[in-house]
Amino acid sequence: MYVLAGNGGKVAEAMNGVDVARYALRTVIGGTMIAHGMRHGRTLDGTAGWFRSVGFRRPRLQAAASAVVEIGAGAALVAGAATPLAASAVVGTMAVAARSVHLSNGFFVVDEGYEFVLNLGAASVALAALGPGRFSVDGALGWGRGLTGPQRAALAAGLGLGAAAAQLAVYWRHPEPQQA
């Protein structure tokens, strides 16, 4: 950590490399989720139709819920608020996407594979393990100090995967193959 002086006699701490990494992860993951959620929200009917086409029951509910969860989790990550819980929402969203759409297409995103969702999910678990850093709502309020990095990572991964499994069990069925 570096200390800066010369600002009227006050001492201010500069961001170190770990702070920069935490902030970068928060803003990139959070911003991506906000953008994704905004797109879902602006095209709710189209999103509902897409959810129907990939096997979801109650597609309008799924479309609205995805928009709300993605925007909410993204905003919380950018702010560094309730970081392990926000990260778990990203993990859950990405796990649902992986299972319902991407796994059967292989790894690479250019073939609609799971590359992108795996990276967002893994980055979210890593962010939960690192914590949001000093320059965050959690840091300012002292939230999350009772958990270790591995505990925060386990919370994000476990809660996210559990929520995804529940959503898939209740709302998703593998769609019937299209007849040629």
Tab-separated table of C-alpha atoms in Angstrom, residues 14-154:
chain	number	residue	atom	x	y	z
A	14	ALA	CA	-3.526	5.020	-2.862
A	15	MET	CA	-4.906	1.875	-4.403
A	16	ASN	CA	-2.466	-1.012	-4.525
A	17	GLY	CA	-2.398	-3.819	-7.108
A	18	VAL	CA	-4.884	-6.001	-5.230
A	19	ASP	CA	-7.296	-3.061	-4.872
A	20	VAL	CA	-7.030	-2.418	-8.610
A	21	ALA	CA	-7.656	-6.116	-9.363
A	22	ARG	CA	-10.707	-6.212	-7.108
A	23	TYR	CA	-12.104	-3.033	-8.614
A	24	ALA	CA	-11.450	-4.265	-12.160
A	25	LEU	CA	-13.209	-7.575	-11.478
A	26	ARG	CA	-16.144	-5.815	-9.818
A	27	THR	CA	-16.649	-3.341	-12.625
A	28	VAL	CA	-16.163	-5.766	-15.527
A	29	ILE	CA	-18.343	-8.552	-14.116
A	30	GLY	CA	-20.909	-6.131	-12.726
A	31	GLY	CA	-21.012	-4.007	-15.863
A	32	THR	CA	-21.408	-7.097	-18.035
A	33	MET	CA	-24.311	-8.304	-15.910
A	34	ILE	CA	-25.996	-4.875	-15.942
A	35	ALA	CA	-25.710	-4.700	-19.740
A	36	HIS	CA	-27.057	-8.231	-20.116
A	37	GLY	CA	-29.964	-7.524	-17.777
A	38	MET	CA	-30.792	-4.241	-19.498
A	39	ARG	CA	-30.936	-6.024	-22.829
A	40	HIS	CA	-33.269	-8.650	-21.392
A	41	GLY	CA	-35.450	-5.961	-19.841
A	42	ARG	CA	-35.698	-3.851	-23.009
A	43	THR	CA	-36.667	-6.866	-25.118
A	44	LEU	CA	-38.817	-8.713	-22.589
A	45	ASP	CA	-41.142	-10.303	-25.154
A	46	GLY	CA	-38.231	-11.465	-27.296
A	47	THR	CA	-36.374	-12.722	-24.240
A	48	ALA	CA	-39.482	-14.625	-23.112
A	49	GLY	CA	-39.747	-16.204	-26.557
A	50	TRP	CA	-36.106	-17.237	-26.371
A	51	PHE	CA	-36.613	-18.748	-22.884
A	52	ARG	CA	-39.573	-20.717	-24.283
A	53	SER	CA	-37.474	-21.949	-27.228
A	54	VAL	CA	-34.764	-23.375	-24.950
A	55	GLY	CA	-37.236	-25.259	-22.750
A	56	PHE	CA	-38.325	-22.953	-19.927
A	57	ARG	CA	-41.826	-23.050	-18.530
A	58	ARG	CA	-43.190	-19.651	-17.486
A	59	PRO	CA	-40.884	-17.888	-19.961
A	60	ARG	CA	-42.216	-14.399	-19.226
A	61	LEU	CA	-41.429	-14.892	-15.533
A	62	GLN	CA	-37.966	-16.210	-16.432
A	63	ALA	CA	-37.301	-13.211	-18.688
A	64	ALA	CA	-38.365	-10.680	-16.050
A	65	ALA	CA	-36.485	-12.486	-13.289
A	66	SER	CA	-33.317	-12.686	-15.373
A	67	ALA	CA	-33.432	-8.943	-16.062
A	68	VAL	CA	-33.951	-8.073	-12.396
A	69	VAL	CA	-31.335	-10.510	-11.069
A	70	GLU	CA	-28.713	-9.559	-13.648
A	71	ILE	CA	-29.144	-5.798	-13.139
A	72	GLY	CA	-29.332	-6.126	-9.349
A	73	ALA	CA	-26.343	-8.440	-9.026
A	74	GLY	CA	-24.343	-6.330	-11.465
A	75	ALA	CA	-25.073	-3.105	-9.600
A	76	ALA	CA	-24.216	-4.729	-6.269
A	77	LEU	CA	-20.899	-5.979	-7.666
A	78	VAL	CA	-19.956	-2.596	-9.112
A	79	ALA	CA	-20.692	-1.000	-5.723
A	80	GLY	CA	-19.035	-3.843	-3.822
A	81	ALA	CA	-22.204	-4.441	-1.794
A	82	ALA	CA	-23.054	-7.886	-0.368
A	83	THR	CA	-20.339	-9.168	-2.672
A	84	PRO	CA	-20.520	-12.936	-1.964
A	85	LEU	CA	-24.308	-12.881	-2.448
A	86	ALA	CA	-24.082	-10.798	-5.625
A	87	ALA	CA	-21.379	-13.150	-6.910
A	88	SER	CA	-23.640	-16.122	-6.136
A	89	ALA	CA	-26.370	-14.568	-8.314
A	90	VAL	CA	-23.897	-14.390	-11.208
A	91	VAL	CA	-22.770	-17.979	-10.597
A	92	GLY	CA	-26.401	-19.146	-10.555
A	93	THR	CA	-27.310	-17.226	-13.699
A	94	MET	CA	-24.279	-18.571	-15.540
A	95	ALA	CA	-24.935	-22.140	-14.361
A	96	VAL	CA	-28.522	-21.969	-15.648
A	97	ALA	CA	-27.267	-20.618	-18.976
A	98	ALA	CA	-24.582	-23.285	-19.174
A	99	ARG	CA	-26.942	-26.178	-18.528
A	100	SER	CA	-29.903	-24.990	-20.541
A	101	VAL	CA	-28.042	-23.715	-23.616
A	102	HIS	CA	-24.272	-23.915	-23.759
A	103	LEU	CA	-22.948	-27.270	-22.469
A	104	SER	CA	-24.216	-29.279	-25.424
A	105	ASN	CA	-22.402	-26.931	-27.817
A	106	GLY	CA	-18.877	-27.578	-26.551
A	107	PHE	CA	-16.425	-25.114	-25.071
A	108	PHE	CA	-15.987	-22.247	-27.522
A	109	VAL	CA	-18.325	-19.268	-27.430
A	110	VAL	CA	-18.222	-18.909	-31.229
A	111	ASP	CA	-20.172	-22.190	-31.341
A	112	GLU	CA	-22.532	-21.087	-28.513
A	113	GLY	CA	-20.361	-23.077	-26.096
A	114	TYR	CA	-19.886	-22.532	-22.371
A	115	GLU	CA	-16.592	-20.576	-22.530
A	116	PHE	CA	-18.121	-17.179	-21.672
A	117	VAL	CA	-20.461	-18.345	-18.899
A	118	LEU	CA	-17.712	-20.448	-17.314
A	119	ASN	CA	-15.373	-17.453	-17.219
A	120	LEU	CA	-17.982	-15.109	-15.708
A	121	GLY	CA	-18.925	-17.698	-13.092
A	122	ALA	CA	-15.319	-18.487	-12.171
A	123	ALA	CA	-14.388	-14.800	-12.034
A	124	SER	CA	-17.338	-14.215	-9.696
A	125	VAL	CA	-16.153	-16.954	-7.324
A	126	ALA	CA	-12.644	-15.471	-7.437
A	127	LEU	CA	-14.045	-12.022	-6.640
A	128	ALA	CA	-15.991	-13.433	-3.698
A	129	ALA	CA	-12.776	-15.065	-2.420
A	130	LEU	CA	-10.779	-11.840	-2.788
A	131	GLY	CA	-13.515	-9.660	-1.343
A	132	PRO	CA	-14.543	-6.314	-2.797
A	133	GLY	CA	-11.716	-4.297	-1.228
A	134	ARG	CA	-11.484	-1.075	0.749
A	135	PHE	CA	-13.190	1.068	-1.855
A	136	SER	CA	-16.584	-0.627	-1.666
A	137	VAL	CA	-19.831	-0.546	0.273
A	138	ASP	CA	-18.817	-3.777	2.027
A	139	GLY	CA	-15.449	-2.252	2.950
A	140	ALA	CA	-17.009	0.956	4.228
A	141	LEU	CA	-19.576	-0.881	6.352
A	142	GLY	CA	-17.293	-3.701	7.493
A	143	TRP	CA	-19.473	-6.399	5.910
A	144	GLY	CA	-18.005	-9.795	5.218
A	145	ARG	CA	-15.101	-9.566	7.632
A	146	GLY	CA	-16.350	-12.604	9.546
A	147	LEU	CA	-15.756	-14.938	6.603
A	148	THR	CA	-12.450	-16.079	5.141
A	149	GLY	CA	-11.761	-15.950	1.405
A	150	PRO	CA	-12.397	-19.678	0.955
A	151	GLN	CA	-15.644	-19.372	2.913
A	152	ARG	CA	-16.819	-16.471	0.743
A	153	ALA	CA	-15.902	-18.440	-2.398
A	154	ALA	CA	-17.758	-21.517	-1.123
